[in-house]
Amino acid sequence: MEMERGLEERLVRYAAVDTQSDEASPSAPSTERQLVLQRMLREELVGIGAAQVRLTDYGAVIATVPGTVPGAPTIALLAHVDTAPQFAAAGVKPVVHRRYDGGAIGFPDAPELRLSPVESPYLAERVGDDIVTASGGTLLGADDKAGVAIIMAVAEHLLRNPGIAHGPVRIAFTPDEEIGRGVHPDLPADLAAPVGYTLDGADRGEICYESFSADKAVVTVKGVSIHPGWAKGKLVNALHLAAKIVDTLPQATRTPETTGGREGFIHLYEMAGSAAEATLHFILRDFELDGLAGHGALLAQVAAAVAATEPRASVEVAITPQYRNMRYWLETDMRPVELARAACRDTGVEPCSEPIRGGTDGSRLTEMGVPCPNLFTGMQMIHGPLEWVSVQDMAASARMVLRLVELWGREGA
Ligand SMILES: [Zn+2]
């Protein structure tokens, strides 16, 4: 129970600090407010006796729990401190609902809101648990302060119990994950660990080692601009050509709203421009590289076909890589996943692995040479007012991570 109360206390305290990131900001970290929590975490890490505690110039807090056995490999544990820009995150007032009874949970600041197994079926599995929600006007920020709380609890437990045999544990709290900038180029070197885990997953038992592979595509259409009064035979309207491209692309297949499971998509998420010039912004997603290349090829083909109807226009397609499925690296050495599965089973949790239709900091880190599966924290209904987490799920995660650290401690022996 001590573990549960400690986790709850930390989550409630961290969630109350506004740490929303901002995609429009060019700085690193993107918002000053993230540093408020980072400085708190730095102080707390020093307070519990962690070594090499520092706040980097790009806004990450990094620390070490020294190993207790020689020769054991170093592992890194990561969580992000920022919360999603998509929903109100200032003035979060966490509410703890003790021993959840299976009914509807109300929100003091939004009487019309309700959370029950109808909205979130997983809640039915957590009857009897202590459930933490926000108060109605904001998100909770369990994504990823549940992960931060779990890592802090694990670090404190290890530092208080030097009898536990383990290698060095590197801790990293990163900013700006929600805006896709969580992995600074210096992070892998600063971590100095051959393997890591993000604590940023959902349901109890979830161990994720598959993410999308992701490209971004920008189509730029240049027409011929001229005063409309004198335009006959001369104007080439970039907006008409852009609309043709959109209309020719698949709409009943290969879009986010028509795909699921292992299917990929081409997603138009922004279009802008004038008769003179228009731009279309796409994200391309697939679990396989040939599938991803196929989405890019189709987009290029459609753009070329539309361009061919108007030789005076120019249509350019620029495709840039974003991140890659971490499975490509992990399947060559499944040890990090296998040990996480063993740690789950040893602590009475059945592990499961579903591919995530998105990316994590771990996708980038894995690609940069630090294999980094994602582990469950309990967070649910993230990025909105119904966000919730079970304290007992967080405790199950912390016990599993403690076991995982011990299992890695035997690897060097
Ligand atoms: Zn997250």
Short mmCIF file of C-alpha atoms and ligand atoms in Angstrom, two decimals:
data_model
loop_
_atom_site.label_atom_id
_atom_site.label_comp_id
_atom_site.label_asym_id
_atom_site.label_seq_id
_atom_site.Cartn_x
_atom_site.Cartn_y
_atom_site.Cartn_z
CA MET A 1 0.00 0.00 0.00
CA GLU A 2 2.94 2.29 0.63
CA MET A 3 3.80 2.09 -3.07
CA GLU A 4 0.21 3.02 -4.05
CA ARG A 5 0.01 6.05 -1.74
CA GLY A 6 3.41 7.32 -2.87
CA LEU A 7 2.45 7.05 -6.54
CA GLU A 8 -0.88 8.77 -5.98
CA GLU A 9 0.73 11.60 -4.05
CA ARG A 10 3.31 12.15 -6.79
CA LEU A 11 0.79 11.99 -9.65
CA VAL A 12 -1.54 14.50 -7.97
CA ARG A 13 1.35 16.88 -7.29
CA TYR A 14 2.91 16.65 -10.76
CA ALA A 15 -0.46 16.87 -12.58
CA ALA A 16 -1.21 20.20 -10.89
CA VAL A 17 1.79 21.80 -12.66
CA ASP A 18 0.91 23.11 -16.13
CA THR A 19 3.50 21.66 -18.54
CA GLN A 20 1.73 22.01 -21.88
CA SER A 21 4.07 22.08 -24.89
CA ASP A 22 3.58 24.38 -27.89
CA GLU A 23 4.23 23.32 -31.48
CA ALA A 24 4.41 26.94 -32.69
CA SER A 25 7.32 27.77 -30.39
CA PRO A 26 10.78 27.34 -31.94
CA SER A 27 12.64 27.06 -28.61
CA ALA A 28 13.81 23.90 -26.81
CA PRO A 29 12.00 23.22 -24.57
CA SER A 30 9.03 24.73 -26.40
CA THR A 31 7.56 26.27 -23.22
CA GLU A 32 9.16 27.74 -20.11
CA ARG A 33 6.44 26.19 -17.91
CA GLN A 34 7.81 22.69 -18.49
CA LEU A 35 10.94 23.78 -16.64
CA VAL A 36 8.90 24.45 -13.48
CA LEU A 37 8.21 20.72 -13.14
CA GLN A 38 11.71 19.85 -14.36
CA ARG A 39 13.28 21.91 -11.55
CA MET A 40 10.96 20.22 -9.04
CA LEU A 41 12.01 16.80 -10.32
CA ARG A 42 15.68 17.75 -10.21
CA GLU A 43 15.31 18.75 -6.53
CA GLU A 44 13.43 15.56 -5.70
CA LEU A 45 16.02 13.37 -7.41
CA VAL A 46 18.77 15.06 -5.41
CA GLY A 47 16.61 14.64 -2.30
CA ILE A 48 16.21 10.86 -2.72
CA GLY A 49 19.95 10.48 -3.30
CA ALA A 50 20.19 9.99 -7.07
CA ALA A 51 23.61 10.64 -8.65
CA GLN A 52 24.63 12.82 -11.64
CA VAL A 53 21.38 14.80 -11.51
CA ARG A 54 21.24 17.51 -14.17
CA LEU A 55 18.88 19.63 -16.19
CA THR A 56 20.23 19.78 -19.76
CA ASP A 57 20.19 22.95 -21.87
CA TYR A 58 17.42 21.39 -24.01
CA GLY A 59 15.22 20.94 -20.93
CA ALA A 60 15.58 17.25 -20.04
CA VAL A 61 16.28 16.06 -16.49
CA ILE A 62 18.77 13.20 -16.41
CA ALA A 63 19.97 11.24 -13.35
CA THR A 64 21.51 7.94 -12.31
CA VAL A 65 20.64 5.30 -9.77
CA PRO A 66 24.09 3.70 -9.36
CA GLY A 67 24.34 -0.04 -9.88
CA THR A 68 24.76 -2.41 -6.94
CA VAL A 69 26.42 -5.27 -8.87
CA PRO A 70 29.49 -4.93 -11.08
CA GLY A 71 29.24 -5.70 -14.79
CA ALA A 72 25.46 -5.43 -15.17
CA PRO A 73 24.28 -3.41 -18.19
CA THR A 74 22.94 0.12 -17.80
CA ILE A 75 19.26 0.59 -18.65
CA ALA A 76 17.39 3.85 -19.16
CA LEU A 77 13.85 4.67 -18.00
CA LEU A 78 12.13 7.58 -19.76
CA ALA A 79 8.92 9.56 -19.38
CA HIS A 80 7.83 12.90 -20.83
CA VAL A 81 6.80 15.85 -18.69
CA ASP A 82 4.80 17.82 -21.29
CA THR A 83 1.05 17.50 -21.79
CA ALA A 84 -0.86 17.62 -25.08
CA PRO A 85 -1.49 21.03 -26.69
CA GLN A 86 -4.92 19.80 -27.91
CA PHE A 87 -6.80 20.40 -24.65
CA ALA A 88 -6.87 22.81 -21.70
CA ALA A 89 -4.04 21.98 -19.31
CA ALA A 90 -3.79 25.00 -16.97
CA GLY A 91 -5.08 24.66 -13.41
CA VAL A 92 -5.48 20.87 -13.35
CA LYS A 93 -7.25 19.81 -10.13
CA PRO A 94 -6.83 16.05 -9.75
CA VAL A 95 -9.66 14.18 -7.99
CA VAL A 96 -9.13 10.75 -6.39
CA HIS A 97 -12.16 8.43 -6.45
CA ARG A 98 -11.51 5.77 -3.80
CA ARG A 99 -12.53 2.15 -4.40
CA TYR A 100 -14.36 2.72 -7.68
CA ASP A 101 -17.80 1.09 -7.53
CA GLY A 102 -18.39 0.45 -11.25
CA GLY A 103 -20.86 3.32 -11.73
CA ALA A 104 -20.59 6.76 -13.33
CA ILE A 105 -17.96 9.25 -12.16
CA GLY A 106 -19.00 12.93 -12.16
CA PHE A 107 -16.85 16.06 -12.53
CA PRO A 108 -17.24 19.06 -10.19
CA ASP A 109 -16.29 21.64 -12.84
CA ALA A 110 -18.36 20.11 -15.69
CA PRO A 111 -21.68 18.70 -14.39
CA GLU A 112 -22.64 17.46 -17.87
CA LEU A 113 -19.58 15.21 -18.11
CA ARG A 114 -19.59 11.60 -16.97
CA LEU A 115 -17.07 8.79 -17.05
CA SER A 116 -18.29 5.21 -16.87
CA PRO A 117 -17.53 1.89 -18.59
CA VAL A 118 -19.77 3.16 -21.44
CA GLU A 119 -17.21 5.85 -22.29
CA SER A 120 -14.19 3.79 -21.27
CA PRO A 121 -14.77 0.00 -21.23
CA TYR A 122 -11.43 -0.66 -19.48
CA LEU A 123 -12.89 1.08 -16.40
CA ALA A 124 -15.08 -1.99 -15.81
CA GLU A 125 -11.90 -4.00 -15.21
CA ARG A 126 -10.75 -1.57 -12.53
CA VAL A 127 -13.68 -1.79 -10.08
CA GLY A 128 -12.32 -1.51 -6.53
CA ASP A 129 -9.30 0.56 -7.64
CA ASP A 130 -8.58 4.18 -6.72
CA ILE A 131 -9.25 6.19 -9.89
CA VAL A 132 -7.70 9.61 -10.52
CA THR A 133 -9.43 12.05 -12.88
CA ALA A 134 -9.27 15.80 -13.51
CA SER A 135 -12.11 18.04 -12.33
CA GLY A 136 -13.84 18.56 -15.70
CA GLY A 137 -12.29 21.66 -17.26
CA THR A 138 -8.89 20.23 -18.17
CA LEU A 139 -7.08 17.08 -19.13
CA LEU A 140 -5.43 15.18 -16.25
CA GLY A 141 -1.95 14.78 -17.69
CA ALA A 142 -1.49 11.17 -16.54
CA ASP A 143 0.03 11.11 -20.03
CA ASP A 144 2.77 11.10 -19.03
CA LYS A 145 2.94 12.15 -15.38
CA ALA A 146 1.87 8.61 -14.47
CA GLY A 147 5.14 7.56 -16.13
CA VAL A 148 7.10 10.26 -14.28
CA ALA A 149 5.58 9.19 -10.93
CA ILE A 150 6.31 5.50 -11.61
CA ILE A 151 9.97 6.18 -12.48
CA MET A 152 10.42 8.40 -9.39
CA ALA A 153 8.88 5.70 -7.17
CA VAL A 154 11.12 3.03 -8.73
CA ALA A 155 14.22 5.22 -8.25
CA GLU A 156 13.35 5.94 -4.63
CA HIS A 157 12.71 2.25 -3.91
CA LEU A 158 16.04 1.19 -5.44
CA LEU A 159 17.98 3.89 -3.59
CA ARG A 160 16.38 2.91 -0.27
CA ASN A 161 17.04 -0.79 -0.80
CA PRO A 162 20.69 -1.23 -1.79
CA GLY A 163 20.29 -4.98 -1.24
CA ILE A 164 18.48 -5.24 -4.60
CA ALA A 165 21.00 -6.44 -7.20
CA HIS A 166 20.89 -4.30 -10.34
CA GLY A 167 23.01 -2.41 -12.85
CA PRO A 168 23.05 1.38 -13.26
CA VAL A 169 19.62 2.86 -14.02
CA ARG A 170 19.59 6.06 -16.04
CA ILE A 171 16.52 8.25 -15.63
CA ALA A 172 15.36 10.79 -18.21
CA PHE A 173 12.39 13.13 -18.03
CA THR A 174 12.02 14.72 -21.46
CA PRO A 175 10.06 17.77 -22.66
CA ASP A 176 8.04 18.21 -25.90
CA GLU A 177 7.11 14.59 -26.68
CA GLU A 178 3.56 15.62 -27.59
CA ILE A 179 4.84 17.89 -30.36
CA GLY A 180 7.22 15.26 -31.73
CA ARG A 181 10.39 16.91 -30.41
CA GLY A 182 11.05 14.75 -27.35
CA VAL A 183 14.29 13.21 -28.58
CA HIS A 184 16.96 15.89 -28.80
CA PRO A 185 19.98 14.87 -30.93
CA ASP A 186 22.12 14.87 -27.76
CA LEU A 187 19.78 12.61 -25.79
CA PRO A 188 21.23 9.19 -26.79
CA ALA A 189 24.75 10.30 -25.80
CA ASP A 190 23.48 11.91 -22.58
CA LEU A 191 21.60 8.73 -21.67
CA ALA A 192 24.69 6.59 -22.17
CA ALA A 193 22.61 3.42 -21.96
CA PRO A 194 22.48 0.58 -24.51
CA VAL A 195 18.77 -0.02 -23.91
CA GLY A 196 15.83 1.99 -22.62
CA TYR A 197 12.12 1.86 -21.88
CA THR A 198 9.54 4.61 -22.14
CA LEU A 199 6.83 4.53 -19.45
CA ASP A 200 4.12 5.95 -21.71
CA GLY A 201 1.74 3.04 -22.40
CA ALA A 202 -1.84 2.34 -21.34
CA ASP A 203 -3.53 -0.91 -20.18
CA ARG A 204 -1.97 -3.16 -17.56
CA GLY A 205 0.36 -5.65 -19.28
CA GLU A 206 0.94 -3.64 -22.46
CA ILE A 207 4.51 -3.90 -23.81
CA CYS A 208 4.75 -2.17 -27.15
CA TYR A 209 7.63 -2.61 -29.56
CA GLU A 210 5.86 -1.74 -32.82
CA SER A 211 4.99 1.76 -33.95
CA PHE A 212 4.13 3.25 -37.32
CA SER A 213 6.79 4.21 -39.79
CA ALA A 214 6.11 7.82 -40.69
CA ASP A 215 6.83 10.26 -43.51
CA LYS A 216 5.60 13.79 -44.06
CA ALA A 217 4.69 15.00 -47.56
CA VAL A 218 4.19 18.54 -48.83
CA VAL A 219 2.72 19.11 -52.30
CA THR A 220 3.32 22.60 -53.71
CA VAL A 221 1.24 23.69 -56.68
CA LYS A 222 2.26 26.83 -58.57
CA GLY A 223 -0.22 28.26 -61.05
CA VAL A 224 -0.14 31.40 -63.20
CA SER A 225 -1.54 34.46 -61.45
CA ILE A 226 -3.21 37.26 -63.42
CA HIS A 227 -5.93 39.88 -62.93
CA PRO A 228 -9.20 37.95 -63.32
CA GLY A 229 -10.55 40.64 -65.70
CA TRP A 230 -7.82 39.80 -68.21
CA ALA A 231 -7.44 36.14 -67.30
CA LYS A 232 -9.05 34.46 -70.30
CA GLY A 233 -6.68 31.82 -71.64
CA LYS A 234 -3.93 32.91 -69.23
CA LEU A 235 -4.85 32.22 -65.56
CA VAL A 236 -3.85 28.85 -64.18
CA ASN A 237 -5.58 28.46 -60.81
CA ALA A 238 -3.40 26.59 -58.30
CA LEU A 239 -6.40 26.01 -56.00
CA HIS A 240 -8.31 24.14 -58.73
CA LEU A 241 -5.31 21.89 -59.36
CA ALA A 242 -4.82 21.28 -55.63
CA ALA A 243 -8.50 20.36 -55.31
CA LYS A 244 -8.11 17.89 -58.20
CA ILE A 245 -5.22 16.21 -56.42
CA VAL A 246 -7.26 15.85 -53.24
CA ASP A 247 -10.25 14.56 -55.22
CA THR A 248 -8.18 11.97 -57.11
CA LEU A 249 -6.58 10.50 -53.97
CA PRO A 250 -8.36 7.55 -52.31
CA GLN A 251 -11.14 8.60 -49.92
CA ALA A 252 -12.94 5.35 -49.15
CA THR A 253 -9.64 3.58 -48.37
CA ARG A 254 -6.15 4.56 -47.15
CA THR A 255 -7.39 7.41 -44.91
CA PRO A 256 -7.19 7.45 -41.08
CA GLU A 257 -11.00 7.28 -40.84
CA THR A 258 -11.26 4.16 -43.05
CA THR A 259 -8.32 2.13 -41.69
CA GLY A 260 -7.40 0.26 -38.50
CA GLY A 261 -5.17 -2.52 -37.19
CA ARG A 262 -2.13 -2.89 -39.43
CA GLU A 263 -3.40 -0.78 -42.35
CA GLY A 264 -1.56 2.40 -43.25
CA PHE A 265 -2.87 5.68 -44.64
CA ILE A 266 -2.35 8.95 -46.49
CA HIS A 267 -3.74 11.79 -44.37
CA LEU A 268 -4.28 15.31 -45.69
CA TYR A 269 -4.22 17.43 -42.53
CA GLU A 270 -3.77 20.97 -43.83
CA MET A 271 -4.26 22.89 -47.08
CA ALA A 272 -3.62 26.53 -47.75
CA GLY A 273 -2.95 28.91 -50.60
CA SER A 274 -4.24 31.24 -53.27
CA ALA A 275 -4.92 31.06 -57.01
CA ALA A 276 -1.20 31.66 -57.52
CA GLU A 277 0.16 28.96 -55.21
CA ALA A 278 -1.26 26.26 -52.96
CA THR A 279 0.25 23.77 -50.54
CA LEU A 280 -1.14 20.46 -49.30
CA HIS A 281 0.29 18.90 -46.13
CA PHE A 282 0.08 15.14 -45.65
CA ILE A 283 1.30 12.56 -43.19
CA LEU A 284 1.98 9.07 -44.55
CA ARG A 285 1.83 6.12 -42.15
CA ASP A 286 2.42 2.37 -42.45
CA PHE A 287 3.87 -0.46 -40.38
CA GLU A 288 6.00 -1.66 -43.32
CA LEU A 289 8.55 0.36 -45.29
CA ASP A 290 7.29 -0.87 -48.69
CA GLY A 291 3.77 0.12 -47.67
CA LEU A 292 5.01 3.56 -46.65
CA ALA A 293 6.90 3.93 -49.95
CA GLY A 294 3.69 2.86 -51.72
CA HIS A 295 1.71 5.72 -50.13
CA GLY A 296 4.40 8.20 -51.22
CA ALA A 297 4.47 6.73 -54.75
CA LEU A 298 0.69 6.98 -55.07
CA LEU A 299 0.73 10.61 -53.94
CA ALA A 300 3.52 11.40 -56.45
CA GLN A 301 1.63 9.58 -59.22
CA VAL A 302 -1.60 11.50 -58.57
CA ALA A 303 0.30 14.80 -58.43
CA ALA A 304 2.05 13.99 -61.72
CA ALA A 305 -1.23 13.02 -63.41
CA VAL A 306 -2.85 16.31 -62.38
CA ALA A 307 0.27 18.25 -63.40
CA ALA A 308 0.10 16.61 -66.85
CA THR A 309 -3.31 18.21 -67.44
CA GLU A 310 -1.77 21.71 -67.20
CA PRO A 311 1.79 22.14 -68.52
CA ARG A 312 1.94 25.81 -67.40
CA ALA A 313 1.61 24.81 -63.76
CA SER A 314 4.28 23.23 -61.59
CA VAL A 315 3.54 20.57 -59.01
CA GLU A 316 6.23 19.45 -56.58
CA VAL A 317 6.06 16.64 -54.03
CA ALA A 318 8.56 16.70 -51.14
CA ILE A 319 8.58 13.64 -48.86
CA THR A 320 10.66 13.67 -45.66
CA PRO A 321 11.09 10.85 -43.11
CA GLN A 322 9.74 11.40 -39.57
CA TYR A 323 10.27 8.16 -37.61
CA ARG A 324 10.47 4.41 -38.18
CA ASN A 325 8.81 1.34 -36.71
CA MET A 326 11.00 0.28 -33.78
CA ARG A 327 10.28 -3.39 -34.58
CA TYR A 328 12.85 -3.26 -37.45
CA TRP A 329 15.61 -2.98 -34.86
CA LEU A 330 14.01 -4.84 -31.94
CA GLU A 331 13.23 -7.97 -33.97
CA THR A 332 16.97 -8.43 -34.49
CA ASP A 333 17.35 -8.62 -30.68
CA MET A 334 14.15 -9.23 -28.73
CA ARG A 335 15.93 -9.38 -25.34
CA PRO A 336 14.55 -5.99 -24.14
CA VAL A 337 11.01 -7.15 -24.97
CA GLU A 338 11.48 -10.66 -23.60
CA LEU A 339 12.81 -9.39 -20.26
CA ALA A 340 9.87 -6.96 -19.98
CA ARG A 341 7.47 -9.84 -20.65
CA ALA A 342 9.22 -11.96 -18.01
CA ALA A 343 9.03 -9.05 -15.52
CA CYS A 344 5.28 -8.82 -16.16
CA ARG A 345 4.69 -12.54 -15.60
CA ASP A 346 6.89 -12.55 -12.49
CA THR A 347 4.69 -9.83 -10.98
CA GLY A 348 1.41 -11.51 -11.86
CA VAL A 349 0.50 -9.51 -14.97
CA GLU A 350 -0.15 -11.15 -18.35
CA PRO A 351 1.88 -9.25 -21.00
CA CYS A 352 0.38 -8.27 -24.35
CA SER A 353 1.82 -6.48 -27.39
CA GLU A 354 -0.34 -4.50 -29.81
CA PRO A 355 1.17 -2.33 -32.55
CA ILE A 356 0.53 1.36 -31.85
CA ARG A 357 -0.91 3.51 -34.62
CA GLY A 358 1.46 6.33 -33.81
CA GLY A 359 5.02 6.93 -32.72
CA THR A 360 6.77 7.38 -29.40
CA ASP A 361 10.02 8.89 -28.23
CA GLY A 362 11.10 5.25 -28.27
CA SER A 363 10.63 5.04 -32.05
CA ARG A 364 13.21 7.79 -32.56
CA LEU A 365 15.53 6.51 -29.84
CA THR A 366 15.45 2.98 -31.25
CA GLU A 367 16.33 4.31 -34.69
CA MET A 368 19.18 6.30 -33.09
CA GLY A 369 20.65 3.14 -31.56
CA VAL A 370 18.93 2.84 -28.16
CA PRO A 371 16.31 0.05 -28.46
CA CYS A 372 13.37 1.38 -26.46
CA PRO A 373 10.04 -0.49 -26.05
CA ASN A 374 7.09 1.26 -24.40
CA LEU A 375 5.64 -0.04 -21.12
CA PHE A 376 2.19 0.35 -19.55
CA THR A 377 1.40 2.99 -16.92
CA GLY A 378 -2.41 2.68 -16.74
CA MET A 379 -3.25 6.01 -18.46
CA GLN A 380 -6.61 6.08 -20.28
CA MET A 381 -8.73 8.47 -22.43
CA ILE A 382 -5.72 10.74 -22.80
CA HIS A 383 -5.71 14.29 -24.24
CA GLY A 384 -9.26 15.12 -23.07
CA PRO A 385 -11.42 15.88 -20.01
CA LEU A 386 -12.24 12.18 -19.35
CA GLU A 387 -8.59 11.21 -18.92
CA TRP A 388 -8.13 8.84 -15.97
CA VAL A 389 -5.68 6.43 -14.40
CA SER A 390 -5.92 3.71 -11.75
CA VAL A 391 -3.45 4.05 -8.86
CA GLN A 392 -3.29 0.24 -8.69
CA ASP A 393 -2.32 0.05 -12.39
CA MET A 394 0.49 2.52 -11.71
CA ALA A 395 1.63 0.34 -8.80
CA ALA A 396 1.52 -2.78 -11.03
CA SER A 397 3.72 -0.91 -13.50
CA ALA A 398 6.19 0.15 -10.79
CA ARG A 399 6.47 -3.44 -9.47
CA MET A 400 6.99 -4.73 -13.01
CA VAL A 401 9.73 -2.13 -13.65
CA LEU A 402 11.47 -3.02 -10.37
CA ARG A 403 11.44 -6.66 -11.44
CA LEU A 404 12.72 -5.67 -14.91
CA VAL A 405 15.64 -3.76 -13.37
CA GLU A 406 16.50 -6.89 -11.34
CA LEU A 407 16.30 -9.14 -14.40
CA TRP A 408 18.69 -6.83 -16.30
CA GLY A 409 20.99 -6.99 -13.26
CA ARG A 410 21.49 -10.71 -13.93
CA GLU A 411 22.37 -10.16 -17.60
CA GLY A 412 25.97 -9.19 -16.91
CA ALA A 413 26.63 -12.09 -14.54
ZN ZN B 1 2.58 10.24 -23.77
#
